[in-house]
Amino acid sequence: MSLALFIILAFVSSLAGGILGSMLGFGGGIVVIPMFTLVFGLRIQEAVAVSIISVIATSGGSAMNYLRERLANVRVALLLALGTTSGAVTGALLAGRVNPQIIYFLFGGLLVYCSLVMFRGRPDDPATTFETAATADLLQLRGAYYDRVLRREVRYQAARPLLTTVTMYFAGILAGLLGIGAGPLKVLAMNQMMGLPIKVSTSTSTFLIGITGVAGAMVYISRGQIQPVLVAPVVLGVLAGTLAGTRIMPRLRSSTVKALFVPAILYVALQMLWKGWHLG
Amino acid sequence: MKHVQPPNRESNGEEGEKGREEHFLSSLLESGIVTAVLSLGLGVLVLLRGHDATTLSDLNHYAPLPLDFSQVLAAAGRLDPLGLLSLGIGLLVLTQVAVVVAAGALFLLGGDLLFAIISGTVLFFIIAGMSLGLR
């Protein structure tokens, strides 16, 4: 394969990853890793190194627009980052002591369960009154955004902030152990536990995955595992994709975002179970 | 648990303050990403122009991204494609760190000590994660 053809193919596939990732709060690795391993024949370690930079690109490109649209909530993201980053450190400490096969099965099973809960749940209907905790009041975990579909401002307030932060700690452990972004878990926790609208959950997740992805990326860079030639077209493609994705998502109905999200997390869940099976 | 009404942004101007924070962080991200894209785009163009015959298998011979940014900056100054690409990737990563630092500084300036501490702790864990990974 010539360099020019590689750059074009990597750019186009990453474009798709960027669109999907920015709309659903994932890192883009969902498209990038299979593309690099199955089509370009790279080893999984090389593909993961490329993917971790694509996570940061997806996050930066998406958050840039979602912050301006006021869809991403900085306070919620930083509070949950406290859980994910401390969890990632714990995960790094535990690495080598825990059987990754068990973790893959647990994570895959958990995602299957969560996707079923979300599938059977009520359609996302932003409320006008909230059930909230005193902690959420203290931390001012609330916000408002203009919903282009509903043509009105939607106000929201987060519930169960401490419980969600603890859950994010465990998501961070998984991320540290398995080298994944755990984006689907972050979206699910924000939507199902905090009661945030799905659009706020996915856009805040894109902001959050960049913060948690930085530590991992710096490790790969320091170890000299990032190949600039492989990464560059992916970053450019992902960023172009996020430009499109962040313009499409606010125009979608919340039910459509959920309809796209459920099969996507099922796909990630199956990937996890498949990896766990093959580790055995 | 108790029921409360949604926040009233007109009554206290608090939402407007948050809006300014979000706008600043968004602009910071935008400037970092635009610079990274320029560097990466230029790097890819220089690479394609100078390495037409390169095959994908040859890419393994390229040096991986070095952490020595002085080398990267020197290479970027010579329009060396690897230097430009490395600079772009480095800028992308550092922009995210800058966002956490800027968010913490904004909270501190706004008198929100609790969230300034939270931002600082997040930064601490990022650095701790890096240190553990490097061991």
GROMACS .gro file of C-alpha atoms in nm:
model
  415
    1MET     CA    1   0.000   0.000   0.000
    2SER     CA    2   0.140   0.340  -0.095
    3LEU     CA    3   0.174   0.616   0.162
    4ALA     CA    4  -0.076   0.836  -0.022
    5LEU     CA    5  -0.338   0.557  -0.030
    6PHE     CA    6  -0.278   0.483   0.338
    7ILE     CA    7  -0.324   0.850   0.429
    8ILE     CA    8  -0.650   0.872   0.231
    9LEU     CA    9  -0.793   0.548   0.377
   10ALA     CA   10  -0.689   0.637   0.732
   11PHE     CA   11  -0.837   0.985   0.692
   12VAL     CA   12  -1.171   0.856   0.561
   13SER     CA   13  -1.211   0.581   0.823
   14SER     CA   14  -1.116   0.822   1.101
   15LEU     CA   15  -1.370   1.070   0.966
   16ALA     CA   16  -1.640   0.810   1.036
   17GLY     CA   17  -1.491   0.746   1.383
   18GLY     CA   18  -1.493   1.118   1.457
   19ILE     CA   19  -1.857   1.162   1.353
   20LEU     CA   20  -1.974   0.864   1.559
   21GLY     CA   21  -1.750   0.938   1.858
   22SER     CA   22  -1.845   1.304   1.884
   23MET     CA   23  -2.218   1.223   1.863
   24LEU     CA   24  -2.216   0.937   2.114
   25GLY     CA   25  -1.943   1.038   2.360
   26PHE     CA   26  -1.695   0.767   2.257
   27GLY     CA   27  -1.332   0.809   2.165
   28GLY     CA   28  -1.338   0.697   1.804
   29GLY     CA   29  -1.137   0.384   1.879
   30ILE     CA   30  -1.456   0.190   1.802
   31VAL     CA   31  -1.376   0.250   1.432
   32VAL     CA   32  -1.001   0.322   1.436
   33ILE     CA   33  -0.879   0.004   1.610
   34PRO     CA   34  -1.066  -0.248   1.385
   35MET     CA   35  -0.963  -0.047   1.076
   36PHE     CA   36  -0.593  -0.044   1.168
   37THR     CA   37  -0.577  -0.408   1.275
   38LEU     CA   38  -0.804  -0.568   1.012
   39VAL     CA   39  -0.741  -0.347   0.705
   40PHE     CA   40  -0.389  -0.209   0.755
   41GLY     CA   41  -0.260  -0.517   0.937
   42LEU     CA   42  -0.107  -0.335   1.232
   43ARG     CA   43  -0.054  -0.509   1.564
   44ILE     CA   44  -0.313  -0.435   1.831
   45GLN     CA   45  -0.056  -0.248   2.045
   46GLU     CA   46   0.022  -0.011   1.756
   47ALA     CA   47  -0.348   0.039   1.685
   48VAL     CA   48  -0.420   0.117   2.052
   49ALA     CA   49  -0.139   0.377   2.052
   50VAL     CA   50  -0.299   0.544   1.748
   51SER     CA   51  -0.643   0.516   1.906
   52ILE     CA   52  -0.544   0.690   2.229
   53ILE     CA   53  -0.438   1.000   2.034
   54SER     CA   54  -0.762   0.979   1.833
   55VAL     CA   55  -0.952   0.985   2.166
   56ILE     CA   56  -0.786   1.317   2.252
   57ALA     CA   57  -0.857   1.454   1.904
   58THR     CA   58  -1.223   1.350   1.925
   59SER     CA   59  -1.250   1.505   2.268
   60GLY     CA   60  -1.082   1.835   2.176
   61GLY     CA   61  -1.271   1.879   1.848
   62SER     CA   62  -1.607   1.794   2.003
   63ALA     CA   63  -1.568   1.981   2.330
   64MET     CA   64  -1.469   2.294   2.140
   65ASN     CA   65  -1.819   2.310   1.988
   66TYR     CA   66  -2.017   2.151   2.271
   67LEU     CA   67  -1.879   2.401   2.524
   68ARG     CA   68  -1.987   2.684   2.297
   69GLU     CA   69  -2.332   2.527   2.251
   70ARG     CA   70  -2.340   2.483   2.632
   71LEU     CA   71  -2.411   2.113   2.589
   72ALA     CA   72  -2.096   1.998   2.774
   73ASN     CA   73  -2.098   2.074   3.145
   74VAL     CA   74  -1.749   2.163   3.274
   75ARG     CA   75  -1.839   2.116   3.642
   76VAL     CA   76  -1.989   1.772   3.592
   77ALA     CA   77  -1.692   1.671   3.374
   78LEU     CA   78  -1.431   1.784   3.629
   79LEU     CA   79  -1.612   1.620   3.921
   80LEU     CA   80  -1.634   1.290   3.731
   81ALA     CA   81  -1.272   1.332   3.612
   82LEU     CA   82  -1.179   1.319   3.979
   83GLY     CA   83  -1.321   0.965   3.986
   84THR     CA   84  -1.185   0.850   3.648
   85THR     CA   85  -0.831   0.984   3.689
   86SER     CA   86  -0.790   0.847   4.044
   87GLY     CA   87  -0.940   0.518   3.922
   88ALA     CA   88  -0.695   0.511   3.630
   89VAL     CA   89  -0.404   0.546   3.874
   90THR     CA   90  -0.546   0.258   4.082
   91GLY     CA   91  -0.589   0.057   3.761
   92ALA     CA   92  -0.225   0.121   3.668
   93LEU     CA   93  -0.121   0.000   4.016
   94LEU     CA   94  -0.337  -0.311   3.984
   95ALA     CA   95  -0.216  -0.394   3.632
   96GLY     CA   96  -0.046  -0.731   3.631
   97ARG     CA   97  -0.218  -0.839   3.953
   98VAL     CA   98  -0.568  -0.888   3.808
   99ASN     CA   99  -0.658  -1.129   3.530
  100PRO     CA  100  -0.762  -0.906   3.236
  101GLN     CA  101  -0.988  -1.183   3.101
  102ILE     CA  102  -1.218  -1.147   3.403
  103ILE     CA  103  -1.222  -0.769   3.359
  104TYR     CA  104  -1.315  -0.798   2.989
  105PHE     CA  105  -1.602  -1.033   3.075
  106LEU     CA  106  -1.723  -0.811   3.359
  107PHE     CA  107  -1.705  -0.497   3.147
  108GLY     CA  108  -1.871  -0.664   2.847
  109GLY     CA  109  -2.149  -0.809   3.064
  110LEU     CA  110  -2.204  -0.477   3.237
  111LEU     CA  111  -2.237  -0.296   2.904
  112VAL     CA  112  -2.487  -0.554   2.774
  113TYR     CA  113  -2.694  -0.508   3.091
  114CYS     CA  114  -2.675  -0.126   3.071
  115SER     CA  115  -2.774  -0.123   2.704
  116LEU     CA  116  -3.080  -0.335   2.785
  117VAL     CA  117  -3.175  -0.102   3.072
  118MET     CA  118  -3.138   0.196   2.841
  119PHE     CA  119  -3.333   0.026   2.562
  120ARG     CA  120  -3.625  -0.047   2.794
  121GLY     CA  121  -3.608   0.291   2.968
  122ARG     CA  122  -3.835   0.587   2.908
  123PRO     CA  123  -3.758   0.816   2.617
  124ASP     CA  124  -3.540   1.109   2.715
  125ASP     CA  125  -3.781   1.375   2.821
  126PRO     CA  126  -3.610   1.667   2.989
  127ALA     CA  127  -3.791   1.748   3.310
  128THR     CA  128  -3.893   2.086   3.440
  129THR     CA  129  -3.851   1.989   3.806
  130PHE     CA  130  -3.574   1.774   3.944
  131GLU     CA  131  -3.504   1.538   4.225
  132THR     CA  132  -3.171   1.643   4.356
  133ALA     CA  133  -2.934   1.607   4.648
  134ALA     CA  134  -2.789   1.875   4.870
  135THR     CA  135  -2.441   1.789   4.735
  136ALA     CA  136  -2.554   1.872   4.381
  137ASP     CA  137  -2.678   2.209   4.508
  138LEU     CA  138  -2.350   2.273   4.686
  139LEU     CA  139  -2.147   2.185   4.375
  140GLN     CA  140  -2.385   2.380   4.147
  141LEU     CA  141  -2.418   2.084   3.913
  142ARG     CA  142  -2.684   2.234   3.693
  143GLY     CA  143  -2.705   2.390   3.354
  144ALA     CA  144  -2.917   2.481   3.057
  145TYR     CA  145  -2.890   2.444   2.682
  146TYR     CA  146  -3.102   2.538   2.386
  147ASP     CA  147  -3.254   2.229   2.224
  148ARG     CA  148  -3.283   2.294   1.852
  149VAL     CA  149  -3.535   2.012   1.806
  150LEU     CA  150  -3.763   2.112   2.094
  151ARG     CA  151  -3.700   2.479   2.014
  152ARG     CA  152  -3.674   2.572   2.377
  153GLU     CA  153  -3.421   2.596   2.654
  154VAL     CA  154  -3.379   2.276   2.853
  155ARG     CA  155  -3.266   2.313   3.214
  156TYR     CA  156  -3.130   2.027   3.413
  157GLN     CA  157  -2.973   1.948   3.748
  158ALA     CA  158  -2.758   1.647   3.831
  159ALA     CA  159  -2.866   1.394   4.091
  160ARG     CA  160  -2.648   1.152   4.291
  161PRO     CA  161  -2.313   1.328   4.219
  162LEU     CA  162  -2.113   1.137   4.480
  163LEU     CA  163  -2.247   0.794   4.381
  164THR     CA  164  -2.170   0.871   4.015
  165THR     CA  165  -1.817   0.988   4.102
  166VAL     CA  166  -1.757   0.660   4.290
  167THR     CA  167  -1.891   0.470   3.985
  168MET     CA  168  -1.651   0.670   3.767
  169TYR     CA  169  -1.368   0.561   3.996
  170PHE     CA  170  -1.444   0.200   3.897
  171ALA     CA  171  -1.475   0.302   3.531
  172GLY     CA  172  -1.132   0.463   3.570
  173ILE     CA  173  -0.990   0.138   3.712
  174LEU     CA  174  -1.120  -0.045   3.404
  175ALA     CA  175  -0.967   0.223   3.182
  176GLY     CA  176  -0.631   0.195   3.359
  177LEU     CA  177  -0.633  -0.186   3.349
  178LEU     CA  178  -0.752  -0.233   2.993
  179GLY     CA  179  -0.621   0.083   2.825
  180ILE     CA  180  -0.968   0.190   2.713
  181GLY     CA  181  -1.154   0.521   2.737
  182ALA     CA  182  -1.467   0.371   2.899
  183GLY     CA  183  -1.674   0.639   2.720
  184PRO     CA  184  -1.994   0.426   2.708
  185LEU     CA  185  -1.986   0.379   3.087
  186LYS     CA  186  -1.945   0.753   3.139
  187VAL     CA  187  -2.245   0.832   2.918
  188LEU     CA  188  -2.456   0.565   3.089
  189ALA     CA  189  -2.364   0.688   3.438
  190MET     CA  190  -2.444   1.050   3.355
  191ASN     CA  191  -2.772   0.963   3.183
  192GLN     CA  192  -2.899   0.685   3.409
  193MET     CA  193  -2.753   0.779   3.751
  194MET     CA  194  -2.721   1.157   3.737
  195GLY     CA  195  -3.037   1.194   3.531
  196LEU     CA  196  -2.873   1.427   3.279
  197PRO     CA  197  -3.031   1.460   2.932
  198ILE     CA  198  -2.871   1.221   2.682
  199LYS     CA  199  -2.731   1.509   2.473
  200VAL     CA  200  -2.562   1.661   2.780
  201SER     CA  201  -2.434   1.315   2.880
  202THR     CA  202  -2.272   1.238   2.543
  203SER     CA  203  -2.123   1.585   2.497
  204THR     CA  204  -1.988   1.599   2.856
  205SER     CA  205  -1.843   1.251   2.801
  206THR     CA  206  -1.650   1.373   2.494
  207PHE     CA  207  -1.499   1.649   2.711
  208LEU     CA  208  -1.419   1.400   2.988
  209ILE     CA  209  -1.250   1.133   2.773
  210GLY     CA  210  -0.989   1.385   2.660
  211ILE     CA  211  -0.892   1.467   3.018
  212THR     CA  212  -0.861   1.102   3.120
  213GLY     CA  213  -0.692   1.013   2.790
  214VAL     CA  214  -0.403   1.257   2.840
  215ALA     CA  215  -0.222   1.057   3.109
  216GLY     CA  216  -0.232   0.741   2.896
  217ALA     CA  217  -0.121   0.930   2.585
  218MET     CA  218   0.176   1.086   2.763
  219VAL     CA  219   0.289   0.740   2.869
  220TYR     CA  220   0.275   0.614   2.508
  221ILE     CA  221   0.460   0.926   2.386
  222SER     CA  222   0.729   0.895   2.652
  223ARG     CA  223   0.781   0.529   2.565
  224GLY     CA  224   0.820   0.623   2.196
  225GLN     CA  225   0.520   0.412   2.092
  226ILE     CA  226   0.345   0.686   1.895
  227GLN     CA  227   0.430   0.683   1.524
  228PRO     CA  228   0.359   1.034   1.392
  229VAL     CA  229   0.308   0.913   1.034
  230LEU     CA  230   0.035   0.671   1.143
  231VAL     CA  231  -0.129   0.913   1.383
  232ALA     CA  232  -0.138   1.229   1.166
  233PRO     CA  233  -0.404   1.125   0.909
  234VAL     CA  234  -0.614   0.975   1.190
  235VAL     CA  235  -0.609   1.298   1.390
  236LEU     CA  236  -0.692   1.506   1.082
  237GLY     CA  237  -0.976   1.267   0.989
  238VAL     CA  238  -1.116   1.250   1.341
  239LEU     CA  239  -1.110   1.628   1.377
  240ALA     CA  240  -1.292   1.671   1.044
  241GLY     CA  241  -1.544   1.410   1.163
  242THR     CA  242  -1.604   1.588   1.493
  243LEU     CA  243  -1.677   1.911   1.303
  244ALA     CA  244  -1.958   1.725   1.125
  245GLY     CA  245  -2.072   1.521   1.426
  246THR     CA  246  -2.099   1.818   1.661
  247ARG     CA  247  -2.317   1.995   1.407
  248ILE     CA  248  -2.542   1.694   1.350
  249MET     CA  249  -2.598   1.588   1.714
  250PRO     CA  250  -2.773   1.904   1.843
  251ARG     CA  251  -3.021   1.872   1.554
  252LEU     CA  252  -3.116   1.514   1.641
  253ARG     CA  253  -3.399   1.410   1.868
  254SER     CA  254  -3.285   1.272   2.204
  255SER     CA  255  -3.459   0.946   2.117
  256THR     CA  256  -3.250   0.923   1.797
  257VAL     CA  257  -2.926   0.975   1.993
  258LYS     CA  258  -3.035   0.693   2.227
  259ALA     CA  259  -3.133   0.475   1.929
  260LEU     CA  260  -2.779   0.518   1.790
  261PHE     CA  261  -2.615   0.475   2.130
  262VAL     CA  262  -2.770   0.141   2.229
  263PRO     CA  263  -2.641  -0.063   1.929
  264ALA     CA  264  -2.303   0.113   1.955
  265ILE     CA  265  -2.253   0.006   2.320
  266LEU     CA  266  -2.375  -0.343   2.234
  267TYR     CA  267  -2.104  -0.353   1.967
  268VAL     CA  268  -1.841  -0.238   2.220
  269ALA     CA  269  -1.973  -0.498   2.469
  270LEU     CA  270  -1.937  -0.776   2.212
  271GLN     CA  271  -1.584  -0.654   2.131
  272MET     CA  272  -1.496  -0.676   2.502
  273LEU     CA  273  -1.644  -1.026   2.538
  274TRP     CA  274  -1.465  -1.136   2.220
  275LYS     CA  275  -1.130  -1.004   2.351
  276GLY     CA  276  -1.189  -1.177   2.687
  277TRP     CA  277  -1.272  -1.504   2.510
  278HIS     CA  278  -0.955  -1.487   2.296
  279LEU     CA  279  -0.735  -1.407   2.596
  280GLY     CA  280  -0.834  -1.746   2.734
  281MET     CA  281  -3.380   1.412   4.848
  282LYS     CA  282  -3.595   1.712   4.777
  283HIS     CA  283  -3.770   1.869   4.481
  284VAL     CA  284  -3.630   2.197   4.356
  285GLN     CA  285  -3.713   2.428   4.071
  286PRO     CA  286  -3.470   2.470   3.781
  287PRO     CA  287  -3.202   2.738   3.823
  288ASN     CA  288  -3.313   3.084   3.729
  289ARG     CA  289  -3.030   3.227   3.525
  290GLU     CA  290  -3.179   3.575   3.505
  291SER     CA  291  -3.203   3.613   3.882
  292ASN     CA  292  -2.836   3.587   3.978
  293GLY     CA  293  -2.623   3.606   3.665
  294GLU     CA  294  -2.446   3.286   3.772
  295GLU     CA  295  -2.523   3.110   3.443
  296GLY     CA  296  -2.376   3.405   3.254
  297GLU     CA  297  -2.055   3.366   3.455
  298LYS     CA  298  -2.045   2.995   3.367
  299GLY     CA  299  -2.106   3.086   3.004
  300ARG     CA  300  -1.795   3.302   3.003
  301GLU     CA  301  -1.591   3.014   3.152
  302GLU     CA  302  -1.717   2.777   2.884
  303HIS     CA  303  -1.647   3.029   2.608
  304PHE     CA  304  -1.292   3.080   2.732
  305LEU     CA  305  -1.220   2.705   2.754
  306SER     CA  306  -1.373   2.657   2.409
  307SER     CA  307  -1.150   2.931   2.263
  308LEU     CA  308  -0.845   2.777   2.431
  309LEU     CA  309  -0.926   2.438   2.279
  310GLU     CA  310  -0.991   2.597   1.941
  311SER     CA  311  -0.659   2.781   1.929
  312GLY     CA  312  -0.466   2.467   2.033
  313ILE     CA  313  -0.645   2.247   1.783
  314VAL     CA  314  -0.614   2.490   1.493
  315THR     CA  315  -0.237   2.518   1.552
  316ALA     CA  316  -0.210   2.137   1.579
  317VAL     CA  317  -0.408   2.090   1.255
  318LEU     CA  318  -0.186   2.341   1.071
  319SER     CA  319   0.125   2.160   1.189
  320LEU     CA  320  -0.014   1.814   1.105
  321GLY     CA  321  -0.154   1.924   0.768
  322LEU     CA  322   0.175   2.084   0.668
  323GLY     CA  323   0.364   1.777   0.790
  324VAL     CA  324   0.148   1.543   0.580
  325LEU     CA  325   0.195   1.763   0.271
  326VAL     CA  326   0.573   1.778   0.315
  327LEU     CA  327   0.577   1.403   0.376
  328LEU     CA  328   0.375   1.326   0.064
  329ARG     CA  329   0.589   1.558  -0.148
  330GLY     CA  330   0.918   1.417  -0.029
  331HIS     CA  331   0.826   1.051   0.008
  332ASP     CA  332   0.612   0.958  -0.291
  333ALA     CA  333   0.754   0.609  -0.316
  334THR     CA  334   0.724   0.521   0.052
  335THR     CA  335   0.522   0.209   0.123
  336LEU     CA  336   0.327   0.142   0.439
  337SER     CA  337   0.575  -0.124   0.553
  338ASP     CA  338   0.852   0.137   0.533
  339LEU     CA  339   0.670   0.348   0.789
  340ASN     CA  340   0.802   0.126   1.065
  341HIS     CA  341   1.145   0.270   0.999
  342TYR     CA  342   1.032   0.619   1.096
  343ALA     CA  343   1.145   0.729   1.438
  344PRO     CA  344   0.868   0.726   1.698
  345LEU     CA  345   0.753   1.050   1.856
  346PRO     CA  346   1.031   1.169   2.086
  347LEU     CA  347   0.950   1.346   2.412
  348ASP     CA  348   1.240   1.587   2.361
  349PHE     CA  349   1.045   1.886   2.240
  350SER     CA  350   1.359   2.087   2.163
  351GLN     CA  351   1.440   1.829   1.894
  352VAL     CA  352   1.081   1.844   1.770
  353LEU     CA  353   1.086   2.223   1.750
  354ALA     CA  354   1.420   2.221   1.567
  355ALA     CA  355   1.288   1.964   1.318
  356ALA     CA  356   0.966   2.160   1.270
  357GLY     CA  357   1.173   2.472   1.198
  358ARG     CA  358   1.345   2.284   0.912
  359LEU     CA  359   1.003   2.174   0.780
  360ASP     CA  360   1.104   1.818   0.855
  361PRO     CA  361   0.778   1.620   0.822
  362LEU     CA  362   0.837   1.416   1.137
  363GLY     CA  363   0.910   1.730   1.337
  364LEU     CA  364   0.590   1.894   1.213
  365LEU     CA  365   0.379   1.585   1.282
  366SER     CA  366   0.529   1.539   1.627
  367LEU     CA  367   0.471   1.904   1.707
  368GLY     CA  368   0.105   1.874   1.603
  369ILE     CA  369   0.048   1.567   1.820
  370GLY     CA  370   0.228   1.725   2.115
  371LEU     CA  371   0.017   2.041   2.085
  372LEU     CA  372  -0.301   1.836   2.079
  373VAL     CA  373  -0.211   1.658   2.404
  374LEU     CA  374  -0.080   1.968   2.579
  375THR     CA  375  -0.398   2.160   2.488
  376GLN     CA  376  -0.601   1.916   2.699
  377VAL     CA  377  -0.369   1.967   2.997
  378ALA     CA  378  -0.394   2.344   2.945
  379VAL     CA  379  -0.775   2.319   2.957
  380VAL     CA  380  -0.767   2.154   3.304
  381VAL     CA  381  -0.517   2.415   3.428
  382ALA     CA  382  -0.724   2.700   3.280
  383ALA     CA  383  -1.048   2.563   3.430
  384GLY     CA  384  -0.882   2.547   3.772
  385ALA     CA  385  -0.750   2.903   3.734
  386LEU     CA  386  -1.094   3.030   3.630
  387PHE     CA  387  -1.261   2.868   3.929
  388LEU     CA  388  -0.991   3.011   4.157
  389LEU     CA  389  -1.034   3.361   4.016
  390GLY     CA  390  -1.412   3.324   4.046
  391GLY     CA  391  -1.376   3.243   4.416
  392ASP     CA  392  -1.497   2.884   4.370
  393LEU     CA  393  -1.229   2.721   4.582
  394LEU     CA  394  -1.398   2.381   4.590
  395PHE     CA  395  -1.382   2.340   4.211
  396ALA     CA  396  -1.034   2.496   4.196
  397ILE     CA  397  -0.923   2.217   4.434
  398ILE     CA  398  -1.108   1.955   4.227
  399SER     CA  399  -0.932   2.077   3.907
  400GLY     CA  400  -0.595   2.073   4.087
  401THR     CA  401  -0.658   1.719   4.211
  402VAL     CA  402  -0.751   1.602   3.861
  403LEU     CA  403  -0.423   1.751   3.734
  404PHE     CA  404  -0.237   1.574   4.016
  405PHE     CA  405  -0.388   1.238   3.918
  406ILE     CA  406  -0.301   1.298   3.550
  407ILE     CA  407   0.062   1.358   3.649
  408ALA     CA  408   0.055   1.060   3.892
  409GLY     CA  409  -0.085   0.839   3.613
  410MET     CA  410   0.196   0.950   3.383
  411SER     CA  411   0.459   0.879   3.647
  412LEU     CA  412   0.319   0.531   3.714
  413GLY     CA  413   0.305   0.456   3.343
  414LEU     CA  414   0.664   0.562   3.298
  415ARG     CA  415   0.794   0.330   3.568
   0.00000   0.00000   0.00000
